[in-house]
PDB file of C-alpha atoms and ligand atoms in Angstrom:
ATOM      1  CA  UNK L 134      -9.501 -14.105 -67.758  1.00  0.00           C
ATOM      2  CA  UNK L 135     -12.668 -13.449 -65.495  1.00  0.00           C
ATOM      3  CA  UNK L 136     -14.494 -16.689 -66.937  1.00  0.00           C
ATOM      4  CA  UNK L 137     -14.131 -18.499 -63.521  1.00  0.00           C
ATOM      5  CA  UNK L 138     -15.489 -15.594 -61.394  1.00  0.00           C
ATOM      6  CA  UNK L 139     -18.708 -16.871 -59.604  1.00  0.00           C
ATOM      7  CA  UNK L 140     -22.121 -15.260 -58.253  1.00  0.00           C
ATOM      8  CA  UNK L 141     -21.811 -12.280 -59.771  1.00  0.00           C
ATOM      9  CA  UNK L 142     -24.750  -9.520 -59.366  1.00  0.00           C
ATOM     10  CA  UNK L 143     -26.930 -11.172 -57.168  1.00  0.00           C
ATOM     11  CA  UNK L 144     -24.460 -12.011 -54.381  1.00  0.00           C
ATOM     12  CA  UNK L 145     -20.624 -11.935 -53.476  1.00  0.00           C
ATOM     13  CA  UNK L 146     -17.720 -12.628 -55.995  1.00  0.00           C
ATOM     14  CA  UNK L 147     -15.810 -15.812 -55.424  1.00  0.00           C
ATOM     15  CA  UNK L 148     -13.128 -18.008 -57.195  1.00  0.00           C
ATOM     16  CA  UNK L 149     -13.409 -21.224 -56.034  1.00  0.00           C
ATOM     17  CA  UNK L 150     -10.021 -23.617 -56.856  1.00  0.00           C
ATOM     18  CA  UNK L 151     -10.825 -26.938 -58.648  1.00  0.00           C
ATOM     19  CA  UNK L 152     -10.622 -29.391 -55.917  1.00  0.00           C
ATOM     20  CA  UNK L 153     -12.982 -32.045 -54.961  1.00  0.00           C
ATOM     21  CA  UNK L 154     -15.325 -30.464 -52.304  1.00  0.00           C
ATOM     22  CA  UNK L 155     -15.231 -33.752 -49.978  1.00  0.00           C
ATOM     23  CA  UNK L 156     -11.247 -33.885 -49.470  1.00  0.00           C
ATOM     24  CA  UNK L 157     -10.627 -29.430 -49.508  1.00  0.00           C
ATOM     25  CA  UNK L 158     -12.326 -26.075 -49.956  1.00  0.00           C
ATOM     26  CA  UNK L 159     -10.128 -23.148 -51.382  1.00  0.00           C
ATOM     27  CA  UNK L 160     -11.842 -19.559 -51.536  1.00  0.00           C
ATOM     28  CA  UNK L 161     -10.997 -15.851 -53.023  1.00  0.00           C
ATOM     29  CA  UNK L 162     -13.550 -13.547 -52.054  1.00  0.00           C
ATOM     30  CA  UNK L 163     -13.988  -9.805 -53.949  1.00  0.00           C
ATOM     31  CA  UNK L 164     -15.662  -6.768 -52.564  1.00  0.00           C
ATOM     32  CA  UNK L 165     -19.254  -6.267 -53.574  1.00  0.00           C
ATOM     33  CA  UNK L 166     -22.109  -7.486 -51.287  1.00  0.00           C
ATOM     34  CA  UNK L 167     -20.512  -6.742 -47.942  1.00  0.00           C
ATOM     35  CA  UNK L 168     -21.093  -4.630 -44.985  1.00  0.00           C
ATOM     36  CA  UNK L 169     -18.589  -2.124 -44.815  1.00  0.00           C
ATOM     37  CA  UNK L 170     -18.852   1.142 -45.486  1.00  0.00           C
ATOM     38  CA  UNK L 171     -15.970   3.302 -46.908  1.00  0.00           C
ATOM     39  CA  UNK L 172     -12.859   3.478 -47.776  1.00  0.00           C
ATOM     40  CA  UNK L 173     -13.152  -0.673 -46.860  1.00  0.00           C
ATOM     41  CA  UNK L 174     -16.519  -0.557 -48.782  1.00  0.00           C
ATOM     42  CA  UNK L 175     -18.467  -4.373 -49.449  1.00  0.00           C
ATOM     43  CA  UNK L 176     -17.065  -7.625 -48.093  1.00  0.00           C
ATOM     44  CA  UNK L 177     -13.804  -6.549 -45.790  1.00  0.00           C
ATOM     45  CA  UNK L 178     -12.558  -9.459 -43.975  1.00  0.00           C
ATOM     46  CA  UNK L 179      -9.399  -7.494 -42.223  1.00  0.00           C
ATOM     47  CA  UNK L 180      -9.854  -6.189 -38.644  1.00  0.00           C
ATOM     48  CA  UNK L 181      -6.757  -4.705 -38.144  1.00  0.00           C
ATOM     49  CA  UNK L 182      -7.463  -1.961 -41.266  1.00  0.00           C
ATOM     50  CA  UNK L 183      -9.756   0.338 -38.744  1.00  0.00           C
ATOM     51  CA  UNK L 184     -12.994  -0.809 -39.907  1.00  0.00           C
ATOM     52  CA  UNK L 185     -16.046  -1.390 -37.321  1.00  0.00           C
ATOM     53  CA  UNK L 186     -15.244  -5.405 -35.732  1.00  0.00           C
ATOM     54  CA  UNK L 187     -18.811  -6.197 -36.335  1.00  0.00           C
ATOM     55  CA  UNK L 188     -18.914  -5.574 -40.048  1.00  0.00           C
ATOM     56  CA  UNK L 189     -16.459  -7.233 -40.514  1.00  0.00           C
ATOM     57  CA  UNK L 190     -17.583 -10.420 -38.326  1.00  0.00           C
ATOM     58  CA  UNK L 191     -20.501 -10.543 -40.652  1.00  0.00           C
ATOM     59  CA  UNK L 192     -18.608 -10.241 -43.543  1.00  0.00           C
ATOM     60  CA  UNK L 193     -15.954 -12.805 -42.332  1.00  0.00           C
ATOM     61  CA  UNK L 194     -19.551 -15.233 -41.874  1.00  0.00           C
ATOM     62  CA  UNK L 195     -20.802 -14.384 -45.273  1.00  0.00           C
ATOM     63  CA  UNK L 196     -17.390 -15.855 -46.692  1.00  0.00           C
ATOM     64  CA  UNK L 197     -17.754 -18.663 -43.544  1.00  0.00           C
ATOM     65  CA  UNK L 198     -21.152 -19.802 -44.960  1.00  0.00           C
ATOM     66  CA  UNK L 199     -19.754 -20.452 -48.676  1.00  0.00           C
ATOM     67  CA  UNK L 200     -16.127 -22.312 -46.805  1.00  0.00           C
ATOM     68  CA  UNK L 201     -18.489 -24.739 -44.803  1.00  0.00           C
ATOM     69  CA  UNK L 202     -17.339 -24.818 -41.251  1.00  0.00           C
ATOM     70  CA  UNK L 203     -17.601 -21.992 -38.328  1.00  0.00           C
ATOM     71  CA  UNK L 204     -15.208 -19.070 -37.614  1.00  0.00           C
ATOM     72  CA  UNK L 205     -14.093 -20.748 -34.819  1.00  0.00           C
ATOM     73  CA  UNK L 206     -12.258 -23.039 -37.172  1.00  0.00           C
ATOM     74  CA  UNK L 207     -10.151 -20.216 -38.689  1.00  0.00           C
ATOM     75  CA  UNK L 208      -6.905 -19.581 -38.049  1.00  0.00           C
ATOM     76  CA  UNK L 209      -4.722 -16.478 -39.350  1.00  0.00           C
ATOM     77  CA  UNK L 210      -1.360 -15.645 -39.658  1.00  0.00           C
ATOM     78  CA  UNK L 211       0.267 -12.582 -37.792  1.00  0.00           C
ATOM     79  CA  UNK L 212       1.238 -11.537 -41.555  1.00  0.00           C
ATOM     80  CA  UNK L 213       4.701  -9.304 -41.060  1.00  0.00           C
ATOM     81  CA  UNK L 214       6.516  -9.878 -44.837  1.00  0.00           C
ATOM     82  CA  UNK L 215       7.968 -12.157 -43.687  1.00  0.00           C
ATOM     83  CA  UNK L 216       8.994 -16.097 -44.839  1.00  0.00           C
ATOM     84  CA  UNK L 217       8.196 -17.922 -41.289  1.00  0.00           C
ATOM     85  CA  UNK L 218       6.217 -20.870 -41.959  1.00  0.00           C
ATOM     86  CA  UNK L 219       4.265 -22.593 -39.234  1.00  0.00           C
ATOM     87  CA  UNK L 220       3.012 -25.682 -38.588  1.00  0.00           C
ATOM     88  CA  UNK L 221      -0.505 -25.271 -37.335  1.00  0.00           C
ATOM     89  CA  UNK L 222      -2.815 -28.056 -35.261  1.00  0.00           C
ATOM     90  CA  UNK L 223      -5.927 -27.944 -33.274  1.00  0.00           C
ATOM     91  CA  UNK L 224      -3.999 -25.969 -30.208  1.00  0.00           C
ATOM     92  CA  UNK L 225      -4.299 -23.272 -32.480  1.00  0.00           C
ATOM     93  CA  UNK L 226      -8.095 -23.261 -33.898  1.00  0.00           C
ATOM     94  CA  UNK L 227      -9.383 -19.898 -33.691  1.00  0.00           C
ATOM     95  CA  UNK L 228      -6.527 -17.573 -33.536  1.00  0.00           C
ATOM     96  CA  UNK L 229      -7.360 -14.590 -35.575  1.00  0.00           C
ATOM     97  CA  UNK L 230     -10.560 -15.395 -36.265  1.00  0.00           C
ATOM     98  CA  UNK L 231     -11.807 -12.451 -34.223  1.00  0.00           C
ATOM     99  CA  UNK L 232     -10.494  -9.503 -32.035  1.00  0.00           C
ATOM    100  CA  UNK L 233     -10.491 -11.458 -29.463  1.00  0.00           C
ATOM    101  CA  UNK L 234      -8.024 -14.176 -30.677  1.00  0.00           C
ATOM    102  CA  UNK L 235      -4.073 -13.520 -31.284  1.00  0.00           C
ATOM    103  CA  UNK L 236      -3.388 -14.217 -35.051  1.00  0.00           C
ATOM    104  CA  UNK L 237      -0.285 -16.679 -35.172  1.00  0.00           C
ATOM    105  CA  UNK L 238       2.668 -14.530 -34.648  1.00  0.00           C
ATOM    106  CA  UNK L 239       5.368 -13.681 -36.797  1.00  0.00           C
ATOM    107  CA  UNK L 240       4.033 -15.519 -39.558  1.00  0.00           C
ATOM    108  CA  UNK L 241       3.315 -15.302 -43.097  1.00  0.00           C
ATOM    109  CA  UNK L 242       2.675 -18.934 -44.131  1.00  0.00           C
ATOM    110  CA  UNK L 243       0.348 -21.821 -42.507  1.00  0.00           C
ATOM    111  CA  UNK L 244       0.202 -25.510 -42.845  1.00  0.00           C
ATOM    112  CA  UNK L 245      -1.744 -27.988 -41.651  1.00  0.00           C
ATOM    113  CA  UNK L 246      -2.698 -32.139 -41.734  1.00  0.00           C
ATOM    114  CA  UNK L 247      -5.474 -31.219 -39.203  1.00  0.00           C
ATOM    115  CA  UNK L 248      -9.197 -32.078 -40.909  1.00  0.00           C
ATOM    116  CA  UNK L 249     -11.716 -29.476 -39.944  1.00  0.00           C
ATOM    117  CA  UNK L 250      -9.387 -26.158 -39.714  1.00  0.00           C
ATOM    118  CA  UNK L 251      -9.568 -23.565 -42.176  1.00  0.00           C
ATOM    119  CA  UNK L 252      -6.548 -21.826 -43.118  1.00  0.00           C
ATOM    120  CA  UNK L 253      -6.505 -18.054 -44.005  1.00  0.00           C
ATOM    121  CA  UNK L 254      -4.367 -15.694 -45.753  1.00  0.00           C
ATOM    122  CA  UNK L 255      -5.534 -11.692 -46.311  1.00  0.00           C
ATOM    123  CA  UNK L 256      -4.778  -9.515 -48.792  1.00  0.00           C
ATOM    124  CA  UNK L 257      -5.044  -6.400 -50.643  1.00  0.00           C
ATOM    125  CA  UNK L 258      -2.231  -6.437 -53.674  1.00  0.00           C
ATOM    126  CA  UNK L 259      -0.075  -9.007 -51.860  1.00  0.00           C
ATOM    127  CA  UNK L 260      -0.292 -12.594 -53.229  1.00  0.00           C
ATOM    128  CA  UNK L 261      -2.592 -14.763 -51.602  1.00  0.00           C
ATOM    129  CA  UNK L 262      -1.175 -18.802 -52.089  1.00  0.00           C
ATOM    130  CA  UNK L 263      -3.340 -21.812 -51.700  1.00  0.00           C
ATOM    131  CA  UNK L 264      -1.732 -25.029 -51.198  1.00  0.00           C
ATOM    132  CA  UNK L 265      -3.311 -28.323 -51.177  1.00  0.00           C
ATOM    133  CA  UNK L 266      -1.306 -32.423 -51.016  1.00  0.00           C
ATOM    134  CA  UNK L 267      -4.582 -34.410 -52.432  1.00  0.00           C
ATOM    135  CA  UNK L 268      -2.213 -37.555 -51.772  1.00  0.00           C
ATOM    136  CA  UNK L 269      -1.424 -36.690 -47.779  1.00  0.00           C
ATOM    137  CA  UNK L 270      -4.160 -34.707 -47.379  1.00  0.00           C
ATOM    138  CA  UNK L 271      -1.898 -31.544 -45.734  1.00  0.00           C
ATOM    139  CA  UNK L 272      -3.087 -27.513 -46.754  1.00  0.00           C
ATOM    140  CA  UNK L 273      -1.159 -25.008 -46.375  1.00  0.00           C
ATOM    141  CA  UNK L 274      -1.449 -20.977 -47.173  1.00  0.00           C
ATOM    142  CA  UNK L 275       1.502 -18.100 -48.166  1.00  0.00           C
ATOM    143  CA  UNK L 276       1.048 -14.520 -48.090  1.00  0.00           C
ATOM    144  CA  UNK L 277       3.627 -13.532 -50.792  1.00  0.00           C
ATOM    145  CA  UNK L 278       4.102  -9.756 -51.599  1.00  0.00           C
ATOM    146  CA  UNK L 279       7.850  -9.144 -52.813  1.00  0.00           C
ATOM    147  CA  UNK L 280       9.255  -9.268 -50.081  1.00  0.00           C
ATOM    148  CA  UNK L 281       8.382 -12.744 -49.381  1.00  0.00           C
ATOM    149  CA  UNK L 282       8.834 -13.695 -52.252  1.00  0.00           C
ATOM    150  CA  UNK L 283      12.036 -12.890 -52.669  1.00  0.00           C
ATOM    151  CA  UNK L 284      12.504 -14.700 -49.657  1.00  0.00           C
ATOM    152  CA  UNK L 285      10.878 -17.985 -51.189  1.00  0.00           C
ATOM    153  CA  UNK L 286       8.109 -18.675 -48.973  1.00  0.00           C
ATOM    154  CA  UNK L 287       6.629 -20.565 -51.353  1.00  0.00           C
ATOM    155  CA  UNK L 288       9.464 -22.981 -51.485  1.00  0.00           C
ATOM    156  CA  UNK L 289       9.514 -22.800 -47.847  1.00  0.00           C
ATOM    157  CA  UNK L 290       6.008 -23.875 -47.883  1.00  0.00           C
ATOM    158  CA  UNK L 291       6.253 -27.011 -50.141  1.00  0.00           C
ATOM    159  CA  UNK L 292       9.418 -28.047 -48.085  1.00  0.00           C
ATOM    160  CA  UNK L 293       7.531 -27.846 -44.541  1.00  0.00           C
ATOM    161  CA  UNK L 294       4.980 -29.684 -46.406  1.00  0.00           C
ATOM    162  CA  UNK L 295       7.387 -32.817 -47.354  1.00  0.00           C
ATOM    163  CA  UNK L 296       9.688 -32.446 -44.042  1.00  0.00           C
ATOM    164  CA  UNK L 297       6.713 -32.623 -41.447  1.00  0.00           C
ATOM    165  CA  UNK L 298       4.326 -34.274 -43.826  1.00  0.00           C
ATOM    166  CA  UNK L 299       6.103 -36.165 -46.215  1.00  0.00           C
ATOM    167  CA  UNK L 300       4.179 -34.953 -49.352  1.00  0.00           C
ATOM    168  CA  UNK L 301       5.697 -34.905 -52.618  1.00  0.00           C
ATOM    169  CA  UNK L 302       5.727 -31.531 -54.558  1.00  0.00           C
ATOM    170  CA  UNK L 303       4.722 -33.181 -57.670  1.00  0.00           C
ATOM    171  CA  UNK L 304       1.466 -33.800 -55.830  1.00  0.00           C
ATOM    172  CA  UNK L 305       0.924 -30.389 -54.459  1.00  0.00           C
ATOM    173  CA  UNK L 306      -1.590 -28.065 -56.541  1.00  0.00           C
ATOM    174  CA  UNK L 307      -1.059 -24.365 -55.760  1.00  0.00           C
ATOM    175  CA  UNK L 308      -3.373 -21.404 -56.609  1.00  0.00           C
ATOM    176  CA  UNK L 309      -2.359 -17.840 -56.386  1.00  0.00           C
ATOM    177  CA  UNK L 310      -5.324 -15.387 -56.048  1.00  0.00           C
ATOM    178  CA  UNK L 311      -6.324 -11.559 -57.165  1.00  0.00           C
ATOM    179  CA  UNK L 312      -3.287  -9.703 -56.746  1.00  0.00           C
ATOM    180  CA  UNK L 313      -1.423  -6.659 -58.040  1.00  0.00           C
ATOM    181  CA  UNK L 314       0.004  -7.900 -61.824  1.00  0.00           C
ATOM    182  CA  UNK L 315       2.846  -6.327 -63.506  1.00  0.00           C
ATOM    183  CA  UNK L 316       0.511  -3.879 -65.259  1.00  0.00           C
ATOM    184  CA  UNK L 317       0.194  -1.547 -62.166  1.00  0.00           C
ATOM    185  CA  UNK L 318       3.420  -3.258 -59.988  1.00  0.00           C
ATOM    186  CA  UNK L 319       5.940  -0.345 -59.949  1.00  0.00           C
ATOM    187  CA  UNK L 320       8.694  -0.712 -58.074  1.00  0.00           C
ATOM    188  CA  UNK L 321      12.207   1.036 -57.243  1.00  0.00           C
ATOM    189  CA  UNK L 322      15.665   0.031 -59.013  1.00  0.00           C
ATOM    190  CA  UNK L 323      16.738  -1.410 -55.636  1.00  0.00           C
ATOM    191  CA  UNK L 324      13.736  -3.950 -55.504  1.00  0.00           C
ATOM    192  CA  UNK L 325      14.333  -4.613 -59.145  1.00  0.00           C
ATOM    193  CA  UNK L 326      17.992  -5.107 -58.382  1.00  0.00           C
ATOM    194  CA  UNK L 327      16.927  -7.858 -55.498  1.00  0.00           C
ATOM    195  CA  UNK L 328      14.740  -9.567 -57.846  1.00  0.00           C
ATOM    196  CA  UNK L 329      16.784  -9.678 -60.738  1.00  0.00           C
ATOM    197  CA  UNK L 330      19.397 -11.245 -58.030  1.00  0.00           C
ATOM    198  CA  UNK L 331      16.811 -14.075 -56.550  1.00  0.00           C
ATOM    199  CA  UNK L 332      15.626 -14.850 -60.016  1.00  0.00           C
ATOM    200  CA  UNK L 333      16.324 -12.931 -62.959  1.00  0.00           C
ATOM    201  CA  UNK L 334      15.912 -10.453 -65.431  1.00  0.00           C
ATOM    202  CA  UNK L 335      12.764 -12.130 -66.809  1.00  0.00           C
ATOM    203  CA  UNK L 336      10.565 -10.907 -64.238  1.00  0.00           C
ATOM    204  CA  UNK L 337      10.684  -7.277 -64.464  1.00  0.00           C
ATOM    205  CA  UNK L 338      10.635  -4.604 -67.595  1.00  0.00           C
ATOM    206  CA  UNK L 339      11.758  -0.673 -67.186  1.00  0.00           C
ATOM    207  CA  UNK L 340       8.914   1.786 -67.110  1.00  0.00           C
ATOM    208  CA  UNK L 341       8.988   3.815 -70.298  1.00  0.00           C
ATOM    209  CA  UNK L 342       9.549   7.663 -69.502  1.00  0.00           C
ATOM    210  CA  UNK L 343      10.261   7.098 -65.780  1.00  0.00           C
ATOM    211  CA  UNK L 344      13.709   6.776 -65.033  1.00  0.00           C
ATOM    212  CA  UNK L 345      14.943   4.321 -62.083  1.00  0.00           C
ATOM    213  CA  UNK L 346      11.330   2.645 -62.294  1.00  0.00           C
ATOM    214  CA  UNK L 347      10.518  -0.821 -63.028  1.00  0.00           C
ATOM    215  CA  UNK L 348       7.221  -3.240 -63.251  1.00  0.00           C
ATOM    216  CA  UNK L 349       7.005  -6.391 -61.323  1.00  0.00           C
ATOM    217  CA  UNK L 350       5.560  -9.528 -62.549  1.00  0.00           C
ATOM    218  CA  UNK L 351       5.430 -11.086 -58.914  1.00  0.00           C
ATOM    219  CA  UNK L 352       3.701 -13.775 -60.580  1.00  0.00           C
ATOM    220  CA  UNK L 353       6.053 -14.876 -62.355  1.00  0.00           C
ATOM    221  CA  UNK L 354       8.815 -14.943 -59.864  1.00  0.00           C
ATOM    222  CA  UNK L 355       6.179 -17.190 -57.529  1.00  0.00           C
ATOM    223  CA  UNK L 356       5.604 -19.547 -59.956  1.00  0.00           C
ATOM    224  CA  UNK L 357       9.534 -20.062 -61.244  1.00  0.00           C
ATOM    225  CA  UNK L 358       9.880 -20.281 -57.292  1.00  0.00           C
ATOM    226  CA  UNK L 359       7.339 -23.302 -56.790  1.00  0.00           C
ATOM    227  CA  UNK L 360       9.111 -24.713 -59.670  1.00  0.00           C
ATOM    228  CA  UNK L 361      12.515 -25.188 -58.959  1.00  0.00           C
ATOM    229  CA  UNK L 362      10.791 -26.460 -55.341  1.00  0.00           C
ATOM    230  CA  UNK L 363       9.257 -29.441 -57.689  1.00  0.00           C
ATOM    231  CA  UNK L 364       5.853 -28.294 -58.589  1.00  0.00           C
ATOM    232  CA  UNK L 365       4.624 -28.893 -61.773  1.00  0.00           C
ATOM    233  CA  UNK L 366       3.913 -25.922 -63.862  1.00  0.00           C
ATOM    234  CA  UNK L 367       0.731 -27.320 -64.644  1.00  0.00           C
ATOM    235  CA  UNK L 368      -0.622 -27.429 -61.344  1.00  0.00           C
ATOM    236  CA  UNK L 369       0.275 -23.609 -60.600  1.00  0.00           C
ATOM    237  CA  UNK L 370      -2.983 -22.084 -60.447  1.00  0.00           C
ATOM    238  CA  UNK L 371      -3.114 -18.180 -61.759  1.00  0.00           C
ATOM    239  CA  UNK L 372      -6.846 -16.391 -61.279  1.00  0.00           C
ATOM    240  CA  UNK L 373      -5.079 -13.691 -63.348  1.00  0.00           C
ATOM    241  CA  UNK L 374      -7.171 -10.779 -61.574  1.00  0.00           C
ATOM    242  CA  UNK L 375      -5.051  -7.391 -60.783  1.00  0.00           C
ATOM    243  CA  UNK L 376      -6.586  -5.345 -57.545  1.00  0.00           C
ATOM    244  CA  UNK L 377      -5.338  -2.636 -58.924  1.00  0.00           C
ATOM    245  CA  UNK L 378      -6.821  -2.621 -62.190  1.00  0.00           C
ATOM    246  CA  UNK L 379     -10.203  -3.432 -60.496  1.00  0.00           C
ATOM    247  CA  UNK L 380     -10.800  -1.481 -56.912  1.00  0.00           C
ATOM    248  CA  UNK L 381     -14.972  -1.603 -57.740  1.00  0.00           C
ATOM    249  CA  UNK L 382     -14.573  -5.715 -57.022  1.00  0.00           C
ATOM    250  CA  UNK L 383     -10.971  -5.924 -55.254  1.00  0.00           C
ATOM    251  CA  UNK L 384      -9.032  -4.042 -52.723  1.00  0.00           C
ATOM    252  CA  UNK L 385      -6.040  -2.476 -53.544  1.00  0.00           C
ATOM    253  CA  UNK L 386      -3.643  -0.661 -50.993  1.00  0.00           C
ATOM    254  CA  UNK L 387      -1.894   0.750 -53.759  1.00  0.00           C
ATOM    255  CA  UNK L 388      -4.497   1.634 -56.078  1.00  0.00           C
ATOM    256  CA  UNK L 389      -6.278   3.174 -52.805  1.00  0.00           C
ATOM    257  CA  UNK L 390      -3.200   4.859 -50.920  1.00  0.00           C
ATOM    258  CA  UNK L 391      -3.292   2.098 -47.966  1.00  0.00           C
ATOM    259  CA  UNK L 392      -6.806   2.792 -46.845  1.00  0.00           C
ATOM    260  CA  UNK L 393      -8.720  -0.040 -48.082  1.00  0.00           C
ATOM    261  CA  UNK L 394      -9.962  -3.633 -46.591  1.00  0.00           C
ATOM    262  CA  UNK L 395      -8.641  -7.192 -47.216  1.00  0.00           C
ATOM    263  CA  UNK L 396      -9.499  -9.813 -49.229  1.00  0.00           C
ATOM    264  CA  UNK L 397     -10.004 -13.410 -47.949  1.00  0.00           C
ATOM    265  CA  UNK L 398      -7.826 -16.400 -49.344  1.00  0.00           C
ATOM    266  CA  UNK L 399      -8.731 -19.415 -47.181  1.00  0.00           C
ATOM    267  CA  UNK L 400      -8.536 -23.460 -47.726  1.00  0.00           C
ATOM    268  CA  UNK L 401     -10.481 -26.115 -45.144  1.00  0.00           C
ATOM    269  CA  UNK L 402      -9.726 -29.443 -44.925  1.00  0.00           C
ATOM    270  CA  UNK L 403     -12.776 -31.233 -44.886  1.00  0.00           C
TER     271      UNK L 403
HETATM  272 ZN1   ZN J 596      -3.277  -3.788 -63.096  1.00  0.00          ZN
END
């Protein structure tokens, strides 16, 4: 499971997706080897968590470095749980890639055709989504916590992808990074009840000994999303890392009671 994790000891944690480093550039970041101190101790790339702007500037250049590109090519998503997808061009370089810049608002998924801009998506249990067309050359990013999911951003991704691109979704290779697994996913009967609804009974088991308690494989329900939206199972990417098992190299809002940093998911068209 942690085979493909990169750099470790010596420097930051990355998974890197398998994509050919002259047409795209996907990254995950961890925690350690950042400048943050606690609760959003090592690599924080989230400025809207209360931690000091300029730590996290430096940590958002120490991922910058290994992306290729400046920060001034970044551009973020407001990020409300929501399933708003938006198209994204050079009008837009820079927004959110420091306090100075308005994320994107009222968004929760980017895509773009545009060479040069990186796309970002942060996280911290949530599901961070990498999408990249090889054929039309389009990227795209989701932020997918339950809530989103259940309201298929995914699928809303890969169809903004063919309507304003044309791509195909048998050509589109997703990756889903670190993220809270169904090991330490608890949710409430009522979220159960709305997944079971969206997309069945497959995705969720009752929690021994706690009554009206279930575990979420978000996962799962991601992936059978992509699916029926035409992408092929093998080219649904799953790092297979849970934050929560792992808050010395991952953030984890649960694991930590909300007061944690964010983890960087980001693709670059080069
Ligand atoms: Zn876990």
């Amino acid at each position: 499971m942690f085979a493909n994790w990169h750099g470790f000891a010596e420097g930051p944690i990355w998974i890197k997706p398998r994509w050919p480093e002259d047409l795209a550039r996907g990254l995950f970041s961890f925690r350690p080897h950042g400048a943050s101190l606690a609760p959003y101790t090592g690599l924080n790339v989230g400025l809207h968590v209360g931690d000091d702007p300029q730590r996290v500037a430096f940590n958002r250049q120490t991922c910058g470095i290994e992306l290729g590109g400046s920060l001034e090519d970044w551009i973020v998503g407001e990020q409300v749980h929501g399933t708003n997808v938006a198209v994204v061009g050079l009008e837009d370089r820079g927004r959110g890639s420091d306090d100075l810049h308005r994320p994107v608002s009222d968004v929760d998924a980017l895509v773009t055709d545009t060479p040069g801009l990186t796309l970002v998506v942060l996280t911290a249990d949530c599901i961070p989504v990498l999408f990249f067309d090889p054929v039309k050359r389009v990227i795209a990013t989701a932020h997918s916590g339950w809530k989103g999911t259940v309201g298929h951003i995914v699928r809303n991704v890969v169809e903004t992808m063919h309507q304003q691109f044309g791509c195909r979704a048998e050509d589109i290779d997703v990756w889903m990074g670190p993220s809270i697994r169904q090991c330490c996913y608890e949710v409430s009967e009522t979220v159960a009840g709305i997944v079971i609804d969206q997309f069945g009974w497959q995705h969720v088991v009752k929690r021994p000994n706690k009554p009206g308690k279930y575990l979420l494989n978000l996962h799962s329900c991601v992936r059978s999303d992509l699916l029926a939206a035409g992408v092929l199972n093998d080219r649904v990417h799953d790092t297979g890392v849970c934050t929560a098992c792992h808050t010395d190299v991952l953030f984890s809002h649960r694991a930590e009671q909300g007061r944690t940093g964010r983890l960087l998911g980001a693709v670059r068209l080069v």
